[in-house]
mmCIF file of C-alpha atoms and ligand atoms in Angstrom:
data_model
loop_
_atom_site.group_PDB
_atom_site.id
_atom_site.type_symbol
_atom_site.label_atom_id
_atom_site.label_comp_id
_atom_site.label_asym_id
_atom_site.label_seq_id
_atom_site.Cartn_x
_atom_site.Cartn_y
_atom_site.Cartn_z
ATOM 1 C CA MET A 2 -9.853 -19.266 -61.029
ATOM 2 C CA LEU A 3 -12.129 -16.352 -60.825
ATOM 3 C CA ALA A 4 -12.761 -16.852 -57.136
ATOM 4 C CA LEU A 5 -9.017 -17.160 -56.428
ATOM 5 C CA SER A 6 -7.937 -14.013 -58.244
ATOM 6 C CA ALA A 7 -10.755 -12.112 -56.654
ATOM 7 C CA ARG A 8 -9.543 -13.237 -53.264
ATOM 8 C CA ARG A 9 -5.870 -12.419 -53.793
ATOM 9 C CA PRO A 10 -6.064 -8.638 -53.794
ATOM 10 C CA ARG A 11 -8.131 -8.870 -50.662
ATOM 11 C CA LEU A 12 -5.491 -11.087 -49.088
ATOM 12 C CA ALA A 13 -2.776 -8.629 -50.074
ATOM 13 C CA ALA A 14 -4.768 -5.758 -48.623
ATOM 14 C CA PHE A 15 -5.300 -7.719 -45.443
ATOM 15 C CA VAL A 16 -1.593 -8.582 -45.115
ATOM 16 C CA SER A 17 -0.509 -4.990 -45.615
ATOM 17 C CA ALA A 18 -3.116 -3.762 -43.158
ATOM 18 C CA VAL A 19 -1.753 -6.189 -40.567
ATOM 19 C CA LEU A 20 1.802 -5.035 -41.339
ATOM 20 C CA VAL A 21 0.854 -1.398 -40.867
ATOM 21 C CA LEU A 22 -0.769 -2.284 -37.567
ATOM 22 C CA VAL A 23 2.251 -4.236 -36.342
ATOM 23 C CA VAL A 24 4.719 -1.524 -37.360
ATOM 24 C CA SER A 25 2.699 1.221 -35.730
ATOM 25 C CA ALA A 26 2.283 -0.859 -32.576
ATOM 26 C CA CYS A 27 6.079 -1.323 -32.451
ATOM 27 C CA LEU A 28 6.606 2.376 -32.987
ATOM 28 C CA LEU A 29 4.164 3.157 -30.229
ATOM 29 C CA VAL A 30 5.924 0.802 -27.829
ATOM 30 C CA SER A 31 9.357 2.210 -28.596
ATOM 31 C CA CYS A 32 8.040 5.783 -28.367
ATOM 32 C CA GLY A 33 6.574 4.819 -24.952
ATOM 33 C CA LYS A 34 10.038 3.747 -23.830
ATOM 34 C CA LYS A 35 12.250 6.801 -23.974
ATOM 35 C CA ALA A 36 15.989 6.283 -24.005
ATOM 36 C CA ASN A 37 16.840 8.909 -21.423
ATOM 37 C CA GLU A 38 14.662 8.043 -18.457
ATOM 38 C CA ILE A 39 14.478 5.688 -15.527
ATOM 39 C CA ARG A 40 11.252 3.716 -15.376
ATOM 40 C CA ILE A 41 9.654 2.880 -12.041
ATOM 41 C CA GLY A 42 6.576 0.661 -11.769
ATOM 42 C CA GLU A 43 3.612 1.174 -9.485
ATOM 43 C CA PHE A 44 0.579 -1.058 -8.892
ATOM 44 C CA GLY A 45 -2.466 -0.275 -6.817
ATOM 45 C CA SER A 46 -6.247 -0.344 -6.474
ATOM 46 C CA LEU A 47 -7.335 2.678 -8.496
ATOM 47 C CA THR A 48 -10.844 1.179 -8.664
ATOM 48 C CA GLY A 49 -12.884 -1.187 -6.459
ATOM 49 C CA THR A 50 -13.869 -1.174 -2.771
ATOM 50 C CA THR A 51 -10.428 0.082 -1.702
ATOM 51 C CA ALA A 52 -9.995 2.640 -4.507
ATOM 52 C CA THR A 53 -8.995 5.458 -2.140
ATOM 53 C CA PHE A 54 -5.946 3.387 -1.105
ATOM 54 C CA GLY A 55 -4.609 3.305 -4.660
ATOM 55 C CA ILE A 56 -5.601 6.841 -5.586
ATOM 56 C CA SER A 57 -4.068 8.510 -2.502
ATOM 57 C CA THR A 58 -0.872 6.531 -2.992
ATOM 58 C CA LYS A 59 -0.673 7.356 -6.694
ATOM 59 C CA ASN A 60 -1.285 11.061 -6.121
ATOM 60 C CA ALA A 61 1.536 11.293 -3.613
ATOM 61 C CA ILE A 62 3.960 9.270 -5.737
ATOM 62 C CA ASP A 63 3.177 11.581 -8.686
ATOM 63 C CA LEU A 64 3.885 14.571 -6.450
ATOM 64 C CA ALA A 65 7.191 13.132 -5.195
ATOM 65 C CA ILE A 66 8.422 12.234 -8.685
ATOM 66 C CA GLU A 67 7.356 15.593 -10.089
ATOM 67 C CA GLU A 68 9.412 17.322 -7.387
ATOM 68 C CA VAL A 69 12.432 15.120 -8.079
ATOM 69 C CA ASN A 70 12.207 15.709 -11.839
ATOM 70 C CA ALA A 71 11.788 19.468 -11.368
ATOM 71 C CA ALA A 72 15.053 19.407 -9.428
ATOM 72 C CA GLY A 73 16.895 17.614 -12.252
ATOM 73 C CA GLY A 74 15.887 13.971 -11.707
ATOM 74 C CA VAL A 75 18.634 11.598 -10.598
ATOM 75 C CA ASN A 76 21.975 12.752 -12.015
ATOM 76 C CA GLY A 77 20.097 14.662 -14.698
ATOM 77 C CA VAL A 78 18.010 11.644 -15.727
ATOM 78 C CA PRO A 79 14.241 12.088 -15.333
ATOM 79 C CA LEU A 80 12.126 9.411 -13.662
ATOM 80 C CA ARG A 81 8.902 8.067 -15.117
ATOM 81 C CA VAL A 82 6.317 6.068 -13.199
ATOM 82 C CA ILE A 83 4.231 3.452 -15.040
ATOM 83 C CA VAL A 84 1.046 2.752 -13.074
ATOM 84 C CA GLU A 85 -1.142 -0.360 -13.259
ATOM 85 C CA ASP A 86 -4.626 -0.613 -11.725
ATOM 86 C CA ASP A 87 -5.101 -4.046 -10.112
ATOM 87 C CA GLN A 88 -8.754 -3.276 -9.261
ATOM 88 C CA GLY A 89 -8.093 -4.524 -5.730
ATOM 89 C CA LYS A 90 -7.696 -8.128 -6.903
ATOM 90 C CA PRO A 91 -4.672 -10.314 -6.037
ATOM 91 C CA GLU A 92 -4.729 -12.103 -9.451
ATOM 92 C CA GLU A 93 -4.647 -8.733 -11.236
ATOM 93 C CA ALA A 94 -1.845 -7.586 -8.923
ATOM 94 C CA ASN A 95 0.238 -10.564 -10.006
ATOM 95 C CA THR A 96 -0.384 -9.828 -13.710
ATOM 96 C CA ALA A 97 0.361 -6.124 -13.204
ATOM 97 C CA VAL A 98 3.751 -6.697 -11.570
ATOM 98 C CA LYS A 99 4.692 -9.321 -14.167
ATOM 99 C CA LYS A 100 3.977 -6.792 -16.913
ATOM 100 C CA LEU A 101 5.935 -4.012 -15.177
ATOM 101 C CA VAL A 102 8.985 -6.219 -14.669
ATOM 102 C CA GLU A 103 9.012 -8.183 -17.930
ATOM 103 C CA GLN A 104 7.561 -5.778 -20.465
ATOM 104 C CA ASP A 105 8.231 -2.289 -19.138
ATOM 105 C CA ARG A 106 11.573 -3.385 -17.644
ATOM 106 C CA VAL A 107 11.173 -1.086 -14.639
ATOM 107 C CA VAL A 108 14.109 -0.764 -12.206
ATOM 108 C CA ALA A 109 11.905 -0.980 -9.096
ATOM 109 C CA VAL A 110 8.237 -1.357 -8.164
ATOM 110 C CA LEU A 111 6.236 0.725 -5.674
ATOM 111 C CA GLY A 112 3.145 -0.927 -4.151
ATOM 112 C CA GLU A 113 0.749 -2.317 -3.129
ATOM 113 C CA VAL A 114 -1.190 -1.021 -0.140
ATOM 114 C CA ALA A 115 -3.074 -4.205 0.765
ATOM 115 C CA SER A 116 -0.860 -7.027 2.043
ATOM 116 C CA SER A 117 -2.682 -9.757 0.070
ATOM 117 C CA ARG A 118 -2.042 -7.875 -3.173
ATOM 118 C CA THR A 119 1.602 -7.125 -2.367
ATOM 119 C CA LEU A 120 2.054 -10.811 -1.539
ATOM 120 C CA ALA A 121 0.561 -11.741 -4.931
ATOM 121 C CA GLY A 122 2.871 -9.389 -6.850
ATOM 122 C CA ALA A 123 6.108 -9.661 -4.862
ATOM 123 C CA PRO A 124 7.427 -13.024 -6.172
ATOM 124 C CA ASN A 125 7.716 -11.486 -9.672
ATOM 125 C CA CYS A 126 10.082 -8.835 -8.312
ATOM 126 C CA GLN A 127 12.008 -11.242 -6.126
ATOM 127 C CA ASN A 128 12.558 -13.714 -8.993
ATOM 128 C CA ALA A 129 13.630 -10.995 -11.423
ATOM 129 C CA GLY A 130 15.925 -9.270 -8.902
ATOM 130 C CA VAL A 131 13.957 -6.022 -9.113
ATOM 131 C CA PRO A 132 13.526 -4.199 -5.773
ATOM 132 C CA MET A 133 9.956 -3.670 -4.541
ATOM 133 C CA VAL A 134 9.033 -1.110 -1.895
ATOM 134 C CA THR A 135 5.556 -1.324 -0.419
ATOM 135 C CA PRO A 136 4.483 1.928 1.202
ATOM 136 C CA SER A 137 1.893 0.444 3.517
ATOM 137 C CA SER A 138 1.509 -3.355 3.546
ATOM 138 C CA THR A 139 1.913 -4.342 7.173
ATOM 139 C CA ASN A 140 1.604 -8.146 7.226
ATOM 140 C CA PRO A 141 4.938 -9.740 8.286
ATOM 141 C CA LYS A 142 4.864 -12.286 5.409
ATOM 142 C CA VAL A 143 5.308 -9.513 2.814
ATOM 143 C CA THR A 144 9.051 -8.952 3.263
ATOM 144 C CA GLN A 145 9.579 -12.663 3.949
ATOM 145 C CA VAL A 146 8.984 -13.227 0.205
ATOM 146 C CA GLY A 147 12.661 -12.400 -0.195
ATOM 147 C CA ASP A 148 15.562 -9.998 0.103
ATOM 148 C CA PHE A 149 14.403 -7.699 -2.722
ATOM 149 C CA ILE A 150 11.166 -6.803 -0.885
ATOM 150 C CA PHE A 151 11.061 -3.730 1.406
ATOM 151 C CA ARG A 152 8.499 -1.660 3.271
ATOM 152 C CA VAL A 153 8.547 1.841 4.756
ATOM 153 C CA CYS A 154 5.791 1.170 7.335
ATOM 154 C CA PHE A 155 5.601 -0.675 10.654
ATOM 155 C CA ILE A 156 4.279 -4.247 10.818
ATOM 156 C CA ASP A 157 1.112 -5.822 12.248
ATOM 157 C CA PRO A 158 2.530 -7.464 15.389
ATOM 158 C CA PHE A 159 3.351 -3.908 16.506
ATOM 159 C CA GLN A 160 0.049 -2.322 15.481
ATOM 160 C CA GLY A 161 -1.936 -5.242 16.977
ATOM 161 C CA MET A 162 -0.045 -4.762 20.221
ATOM 162 C CA VAL A 163 -0.736 -0.990 20.172
ATOM 163 C CA ALA A 164 -4.484 -1.562 19.674
ATOM 164 C CA ALA A 165 -4.709 -4.209 22.403
ATOM 165 C CA LYS A 166 -2.659 -2.207 24.919
ATOM 166 C CA PHE A 167 -4.768 0.877 24.248
ATOM 167 C CA SER A 168 -7.971 -1.157 24.741
ATOM 168 C CA VAL A 169 -6.758 -2.512 28.087
ATOM 169 C CA ASP A 170 -4.930 0.547 29.473
ATOM 170 C CA SER A 171 -7.042 3.443 28.211
ATOM 171 C CA LEU A 172 -10.465 1.936 27.519
ATOM 172 C CA LYS A 173 -10.215 -0.408 30.546
ATOM 173 C CA ALA A 174 -11.499 -3.280 28.399
ATOM 174 C CA LYS A 175 -11.551 -6.711 30.056
ATOM 175 C CA THR A 176 -13.345 -8.500 27.230
ATOM 176 C CA ALA A 177 -13.180 -8.092 23.453
ATOM 177 C CA GLY A 178 -15.020 -9.408 20.407
ATOM 178 C CA ILE A 179 -13.210 -9.723 17.054
ATOM 179 C CA LEU A 180 -14.709 -9.420 13.574
ATOM 180 C CA ARG A 181 -12.129 -10.303 10.922
ATOM 181 C CA ASP A 182 -12.054 -10.449 7.106
ATOM 182 C CA ILE A 183 -11.222 -14.110 6.665
ATOM 183 C CA LYS A 184 -9.689 -14.007 3.149
ATOM 184 C CA ASN A 185 -7.504 -10.990 3.849
ATOM 185 C CA ASP A 186 -3.954 -11.752 5.085
ATOM 186 C CA TYR A 187 -3.717 -8.392 6.815
ATOM 187 C CA SER A 188 -7.010 -8.768 8.675
ATOM 188 C CA VAL A 189 -6.406 -12.337 9.809
ATOM 189 C CA GLY A 190 -2.866 -11.555 10.982
ATOM 190 C CA LEU A 191 -3.815 -8.377 12.793
ATOM 191 C CA ALA A 192 -6.739 -10.109 14.551
ATOM 192 C CA ASP A 193 -4.330 -12.772 15.829
ATOM 193 C CA TYR A 194 -1.752 -10.208 17.029
ATOM 194 C CA PHE A 195 -4.462 -8.229 18.829
ATOM 195 C CA ASP A 196 -5.746 -11.431 20.417
ATOM 196 C CA SER A 197 -2.336 -12.510 21.724
ATOM 197 C CA THR A 198 -1.481 -9.158 23.351
ATOM 198 C CA PHE A 199 -4.999 -8.664 24.731
ATOM 199 C CA THR A 200 -4.959 -12.155 26.245
ATOM 200 C CA SER A 201 -1.418 -11.798 27.605
ATOM 201 C CA MET A 202 -2.534 -8.617 29.399
ATOM 202 C CA GLY A 203 -5.296 -10.520 31.183
ATOM 203 C CA GLY A 204 -8.131 -9.709 28.758
ATOM 204 C CA ARG A 205 -10.511 -12.304 27.328
ATOM 205 C CA VAL A 206 -11.590 -12.595 23.697
ATOM 206 C CA VAL A 207 -15.209 -13.702 24.083
ATOM 207 C CA ALA A 208 -16.244 -13.881 20.413
ATOM 208 C CA ASP A 209 -14.334 -14.224 17.141
ATOM 209 C CA GLU A 210 -16.427 -13.915 13.974
ATOM 210 C CA SER A 211 -15.591 -13.434 10.309
ATOM 211 C CA TYR A 212 -16.768 -12.000 6.972
ATOM 212 C CA SER A 213 -15.348 -11.631 3.449
ATOM 213 C CA GLU A 214 -14.467 -8.418 1.600
ATOM 214 C CA GLY A 215 -17.435 -7.285 -0.474
ATOM 215 C CA ASP A 216 -20.030 -8.476 2.096
ATOM 216 C CA ILE A 217 -22.659 -5.878 2.996
ATOM 217 C CA GLU A 218 -24.596 -7.721 5.696
ATOM 218 C CA PHE A 219 -22.901 -8.299 9.079
ATOM 219 C CA LYS A 220 -25.850 -8.560 11.454
ATOM 220 C CA ALA A 221 -25.582 -12.316 12.094
ATOM 221 C CA GLN A 222 -21.950 -11.997 13.246
ATOM 222 C CA LEU A 223 -22.633 -8.806 15.202
ATOM 223 C CA THR A 224 -25.611 -10.413 16.959
ATOM 224 C CA ALA A 225 -23.383 -13.300 18.048
ATOM 225 C CA ILE A 226 -20.726 -10.880 19.313
ATOM 226 C CA LYS A 227 -23.218 -8.595 21.076
ATOM 227 C CA ALA A 228 -24.661 -11.602 22.932
ATOM 228 C CA LYS A 229 -21.312 -11.827 24.784
ATOM 229 C CA SER A 230 -21.361 -8.053 25.634
ATOM 230 C CA PRO A 231 -17.649 -7.383 25.029
ATOM 231 C CA ASP A 232 -16.168 -4.079 26.236
ATOM 232 C CA VAL A 233 -14.775 -3.417 22.715
ATOM 233 C CA ILE A 234 -15.062 -4.983 19.272
ATOM 234 C CA PHE A 235 -11.819 -5.180 17.319
ATOM 235 C CA VAL A 236 -12.474 -4.807 13.568
ATOM 236 C CA PRO A 237 -9.230 -5.172 11.575
ATOM 237 C CA GLY A 238 -10.823 -4.563 8.155
ATOM 238 C CA TYR A 239 -10.810 -2.038 5.311
ATOM 239 C CA TYR A 240 -12.912 1.119 5.368
ATOM 240 C CA THR A 241 -15.872 0.109 3.179
ATOM 241 C CA GLU A 242 -16.817 -2.882 5.336
ATOM 242 C CA VAL A 243 -15.805 -1.133 8.586
ATOM 243 C CA GLY A 244 -18.213 1.746 7.861
ATOM 244 C CA LEU A 245 -21.072 -0.708 7.290
ATOM 245 C CA ILE A 246 -20.134 -2.807 10.331
ATOM 246 C CA ALA A 247 -20.207 0.294 12.561
ATOM 247 C CA ARG A 248 -23.690 1.253 11.328
ATOM 248 C CA GLN A 249 -25.082 -2.238 11.781
ATOM 249 C CA ALA A 250 -23.502 -2.615 15.246
ATOM 250 C CA ARG A 251 -25.295 0.575 16.365
ATOM 251 C CA GLU A 252 -28.555 -0.558 14.741
ATOM 252 C CA LEU A 253 -28.333 -3.687 16.891
ATOM 253 C CA GLY A 254 -27.809 -1.528 19.976
ATOM 254 C CA TYR A 255 -24.098 -2.160 20.598
ATOM 255 C CA ASP A 256 -22.875 1.158 21.993
ATOM 256 C CA LYS A 257 -19.270 0.515 23.095
ATOM 257 C CA PRO A 258 -16.172 1.420 21.053
ATOM 258 C CA LEU A 259 -15.082 -0.340 17.902
ATOM 259 C CA VAL A 260 -11.289 -0.433 17.603
ATOM 260 C CA GLY A 261 -9.335 -0.990 14.394
ATOM 261 C CA GLY A 262 -6.062 -0.806 12.517
ATOM 262 C CA ASP A 263 -4.749 1.255 9.603
ATOM 263 C CA GLY A 264 -7.252 -0.337 7.184
ATOM 264 C CA TRP A 265 -9.780 2.215 8.458
ATOM 265 C CA VAL A 266 -7.835 5.043 6.839
ATOM 266 C CA SER A 267 -9.928 6.722 4.146
ATOM 267 C CA ASP A 268 -12.016 9.846 3.773
ATOM 268 C CA ARG A 269 -14.792 7.480 2.690
ATOM 269 C CA LEU A 270 -14.877 5.826 6.141
ATOM 270 C CA ILE A 271 -16.896 8.632 7.738
ATOM 271 C CA ASP A 272 -19.085 9.023 4.618
ATOM 272 C CA ILE A 273 -20.103 5.381 5.021
ATOM 273 C CA GLY A 274 -20.146 4.960 8.810
ATOM 274 C CA GLY A 275 -21.362 8.437 9.789
ATOM 275 C CA GLU A 276 -22.294 8.928 13.447
ATOM 276 C CA ALA A 277 -21.941 5.220 14.125
ATOM 277 C CA LEU A 278 -18.163 5.839 14.303
ATOM 278 C CA GLN A 279 -18.403 8.418 17.091
ATOM 279 C CA GLY A 280 -15.993 7.419 19.870
ATOM 280 C CA CYS A 281 -14.245 4.661 17.896
ATOM 281 C CA TYR A 282 -10.454 4.304 17.707
ATOM 282 C CA PHE A 283 -7.858 3.127 15.197
ATOM 283 C CA VAL A 284 -4.115 2.932 14.636
ATOM 284 C CA ASN A 285 -2.502 5.140 11.992
ATOM 285 C CA HIS A 286 0.901 5.874 10.433
ATOM 286 C CA PHE A 287 0.529 9.605 10.183
ATOM 287 C CA TRP A 288 -0.908 12.570 12.002
ATOM 288 C CA GLN A 289 -1.776 15.590 9.868
ATOM 289 C CA GLY A 290 -1.670 17.972 12.808
ATOM 290 C CA SER A 291 2.059 17.369 13.344
ATOM 291 C CA GLU A 292 4.055 20.574 13.760
ATOM 292 C CA ASP A 293 7.011 19.198 11.823
ATOM 293 C CA PRO A 294 7.610 21.739 8.997
ATOM 294 C CA ALA A 295 8.340 18.915 6.506
ATOM 295 C CA VAL A 296 4.901 17.430 7.224
ATOM 296 C CA GLN A 297 3.169 20.785 6.795
ATOM 297 C CA LYS A 298 5.090 21.489 3.574
ATOM 298 C CA PHE A 299 3.989 18.120 2.175
ATOM 299 C CA ILE A 300 0.349 18.732 3.201
ATOM 300 C CA LYS A 301 0.372 22.118 1.468
ATOM 301 C CA ALA A 302 1.962 20.809 -1.745
ATOM 302 C CA TYR A 303 -0.543 17.939 -1.849
ATOM 303 C CA LYS A 304 -3.519 20.235 -1.216
ATOM 304 C CA ASP A 305 -2.349 22.685 -3.884
ATOM 305 C CA LYS A 306 -2.082 19.912 -6.448
ATOM 306 C CA PHE A 307 -5.083 17.719 -5.613
ATOM 307 C CA GLY A 308 -7.464 19.992 -3.705
ATOM 308 C CA SER A 309 -7.792 17.627 -0.725
ATOM 309 C CA SER A 310 -5.791 16.730 2.377
ATOM 310 C CA PRO A 311 -3.377 13.808 2.139
ATOM 311 C CA ASP A 312 -4.202 10.727 4.224
ATOM 312 C CA ALA A 313 -1.737 8.189 5.641
ATOM 313 C CA LEU A 314 -1.615 6.289 2.353
ATOM 314 C CA ALA A 315 -0.512 9.452 0.588
ATOM 315 C CA ALA A 316 2.117 10.172 3.239
ATOM 316 C CA LEU A 317 3.482 6.626 2.991
ATOM 317 C CA GLY A 318 3.404 6.675 -0.831
ATOM 318 C CA TYR A 319 5.404 9.915 -0.778
ATOM 319 C CA ASP A 320 7.915 8.377 1.643
ATOM 320 C CA ALA A 321 8.251 5.159 -0.384
ATOM 321 C CA ALA A 322 8.983 7.119 -3.578
ATOM 322 C CA ASN A 323 11.554 9.366 -1.908
ATOM 323 C CA PHE A 324 13.156 6.420 -0.095
ATOM 324 C CA LEU A 325 13.686 4.774 -3.500
ATOM 325 C CA VAL A 326 14.929 7.991 -5.118
ATOM 326 C CA ALA A 327 17.483 8.478 -2.319
ATOM 327 C CA ALA A 328 18.829 4.973 -3.015
ATOM 328 C CA LEU A 329 19.010 5.654 -6.775
ATOM 329 C CA LYS A 330 20.973 8.843 -6.064
ATOM 330 C CA GLU A 331 23.322 6.944 -3.788
ATOM 331 C CA LEU A 332 23.834 4.321 -6.508
ATOM 332 C CA ALA A 333 24.646 7.065 -9.030
ATOM 333 C CA THR A 334 27.270 8.431 -6.609
ATOM 334 C CA GLN A 335 28.795 5.050 -5.715
ATOM 335 C CA ASP A 336 28.707 3.474 -9.153
ATOM 336 C CA ALA A 337 27.986 5.773 -12.099
ATOM 337 C CA GLY A 338 28.549 2.962 -14.611
ATOM 338 C CA GLY A 339 26.079 0.657 -12.886
ATOM 339 C CA PHE A 340 23.580 3.479 -12.585
ATOM 340 C CA ALA A 341 23.858 4.139 -16.335
ATOM 341 C CA THR A 342 22.655 0.577 -17.056
ATOM 342 C CA LEU A 343 19.328 1.454 -15.382
ATOM 343 C CA VAL A 344 18.615 4.256 -17.835
ATOM 344 C CA GLY A 345 16.296 3.413 -20.741
ATOM 345 C CA THR A 346 15.778 -0.147 -21.974
ATOM 346 C CA PRO A 347 18.473 -2.793 -21.427
ATOM 347 C CA THR A 348 20.270 -4.308 -24.414
ATOM 348 C CA SER A 349 21.874 -7.748 -24.491
ATOM 349 C CA ALA A 350 25.182 -6.067 -23.608
ATOM 350 C CA THR A 351 23.770 -4.263 -20.533
ATOM 351 C CA GLU A 352 21.579 -7.107 -19.233
ATOM 352 C CA GLN A 353 24.203 -8.543 -16.876
ATOM 353 C CA PRO A 354 25.649 -5.268 -15.527
ATOM 354 C CA ARG A 355 22.068 -4.062 -15.043
ATOM 355 C CA LYS A 356 21.329 -7.111 -12.884
ATOM 356 C CA GLU A 357 24.361 -6.297 -10.767
ATOM 357 C CA ALA A 358 23.345 -2.626 -10.496
ATOM 358 C CA LEU A 359 19.889 -3.690 -9.278
ATOM 359 C CA LYS A 360 21.548 -5.893 -6.673
ATOM 360 C CA ARG A 361 23.605 -2.908 -5.532
ATOM 361 C CA LEU A 362 20.434 -0.788 -5.393
ATOM 362 C CA ARG A 363 18.955 -3.512 -3.191
ATOM 363 C CA ASP A 364 21.954 -3.360 -0.872
ATOM 364 C CA ILE A 365 21.660 0.431 -0.587
ATOM 365 C CA LEU A 366 17.941 0.195 0.247
ATOM 366 C CA ALA A 367 18.682 -2.458 2.879
ATOM 367 C CA ALA A 368 21.348 -0.261 4.472
ATOM 368 C CA THR A 369 19.074 2.809 4.784
ATOM 369 C CA ARG A 370 19.054 4.299 8.281
ATOM 370 C CA ASP A 371 17.350 7.455 9.591
ATOM 371 C CA PHE A 372 15.787 8.450 6.276
ATOM 372 C CA PRO A 373 13.714 11.562 7.061
ATOM 373 C CA GLY A 374 10.152 10.619 6.048
ATOM 374 C CA ILE A 375 6.864 12.457 6.403
ATOM 375 C CA THR A 376 5.671 9.508 8.502
ATOM 376 C CA GLY A 377 8.762 9.567 10.723
ATOM 377 C CA SER A 378 12.356 8.540 10.468
ATOM 378 C CA ILE A 379 12.765 5.359 8.397
ATOM 379 C CA SER A 380 15.405 2.750 9.211
ATOM 380 C CA MET A 381 15.399 -0.736 7.728
ATOM 381 C CA ASP A 382 15.735 -3.574 10.224
ATOM 382 C CA GLU A 383 17.422 -6.850 9.227
ATOM 383 C CA TYR A 384 14.132 -8.065 7.690
ATOM 384 C CA ARG A 385 13.690 -4.901 5.547
ATOM 385 C CA ASN A 386 10.838 -3.587 7.681
ATOM 386 C CA ALA A 387 10.749 0.001 8.898
ATOM 387 C CA VAL A 388 10.747 0.596 12.628
ATOM 388 C CA LYS A 389 8.442 3.545 13.259
ATOM 389 C CA PRO A 390 6.024 5.023 15.784
ATOM 390 C CA ALA A 391 2.250 4.505 15.502
ATOM 391 C CA PHE A 392 -0.487 7.050 16.184
ATOM 392 C CA PHE A 393 -3.781 6.283 17.836
ATOM 393 C CA LEU A 394 -6.726 8.326 16.556
ATOM 394 C CA THR A 395 -10.322 8.722 17.617
ATOM 395 C CA ILE A 396 -13.325 9.863 15.618
ATOM 396 C CA ASP A 397 -15.191 12.756 17.172
ATOM 397 C CA LYS A 398 -18.124 14.492 15.458
ATOM 398 C CA GLY A 399 -16.992 13.314 12.050
ATOM 399 C CA ASP A 400 -13.419 14.453 12.584
ATOM 400 C CA TYR A 401 -10.152 12.762 13.575
ATOM 401 C CA LYS A 402 -8.287 13.541 16.791
ATOM 402 C CA VAL A 403 -4.969 12.121 17.883
ATOM 403 C CA VAL A 404 -5.068 10.447 21.293
ATOM 404 C CA GLY A 405 -1.495 9.206 21.470
ATOM 405 C CA ALA A 406 1.669 8.103 19.738
ATOM 406 C CA VAL A 407 3.420 4.832 20.567
ATOM 407 C CA LEU A 408 7.123 4.381 19.990
ATOM 408 C CA PRO A 409 8.351 0.995 18.726
HETATM 409 N N1 LIG B 506 -1.781 -2.164 6.267
HETATM 410 C C1 LIG B 506 -2.815 -2.575 5.360
HETATM 411 C C2 LIG B 506 -2.479 -3.924 4.762
HETATM 412 O O1 LIG B 506 -1.408 -4.358 4.870
HETATM 413 C C3 LIG B 506 -3.038 -1.573 4.268
HETATM 414 C C4 LIG B 506 -3.294 -0.158 4.692
HETATM 415 C C5 LIG B 506 -2.245 0.663 5.136
HETATM 416 C C6 LIG B 506 -4.533 0.388 4.644
HETATM 417 C C7 LIG B 506 -2.454 1.984 5.545
HETATM 418 C C8 LIG B 506 -4.766 1.702 5.036
HETATM 419 C C9 LIG B 506 -3.724 2.489 5.510
HETATM 420 O O2 LIG B 506 -3.262 -4.576 4.161
#
């Protein structure tokens, strides 16, 4: 008896403490979801070995949305971006997109940069009928996930062709080695596209070696490649490994150019690779030196806000956000009632019309032609890929120089 009555007040205190916690958690959640706003999701690698990808993209999306909101939002409704850090891991990317779609009830998702992570997240959007726009994932499989998946960048068959043609025509390469990241969809695909163009132009791929993201030792593979003395080594990887590969290639005495794709893009690349990158080449989506006033205006706004120059990821993130905003504005013009169902959190009464409005938003995105982006004019092809020019850059004394632009 004594024990029981002594326990009861404690139980009551415990129950009320739990109640207080639950109520305040609910309040917090509903405060987090404002009635008069449109929520957009974003997922990216804000930490990990590709952290600059996620951070540059996030900065530029913040800038774009801030500008839109300062000008009155979409039809007077402000936009809010909810960002999830996937730490550069596909499993986390899947969880992040699931949360954005199911819990936050976002109307669209921006991201990811890396193709493997976009591929991991995209089925959640496709199945829920929520449009996804990746700024920079270039592997063809990404938009093949389904008709709700879009990108504002070119694809890897094109960039692989650009790199191979440049190697043959400008570097006069007759033989190439390849060093690919074997678990990375982007790297494997791009290596294959480079190989097919290089071979079809009469070149020979004399060595094809692999590594996995996170590796720091590449000398065994580089020794095998160097033994075949290729005229170039194609390294379709991400900047952290590429910087280390360049250093180790030079340490082994390989002194010809390394050539790569957009995965090289990061201010960290030169910090890691240093002089080993002198005279190397890579494909990019963006050239900062462009005289286009819109490009220079964007560069200035970005520098003023973040204190550093925007890279290609930033430029593409900015374009992806504005591409989505333009479609939301068009939806508001075409169908004000449908647009209204995207504001705030859906109720059981708005669930179905909201689904239809999202489908209409999808149709508007798919029909976009000649959207004026910082990275060039953006038109969706029938597979929801953008058709855009590519830039070829070289690294000279720790700085980037443009060596050419290739039209699609
Ligand atoms: N295109 C790369 C991918 O799909 C990502 C990337 C884009 C990296 C642009 C850097 C710059 O995985």
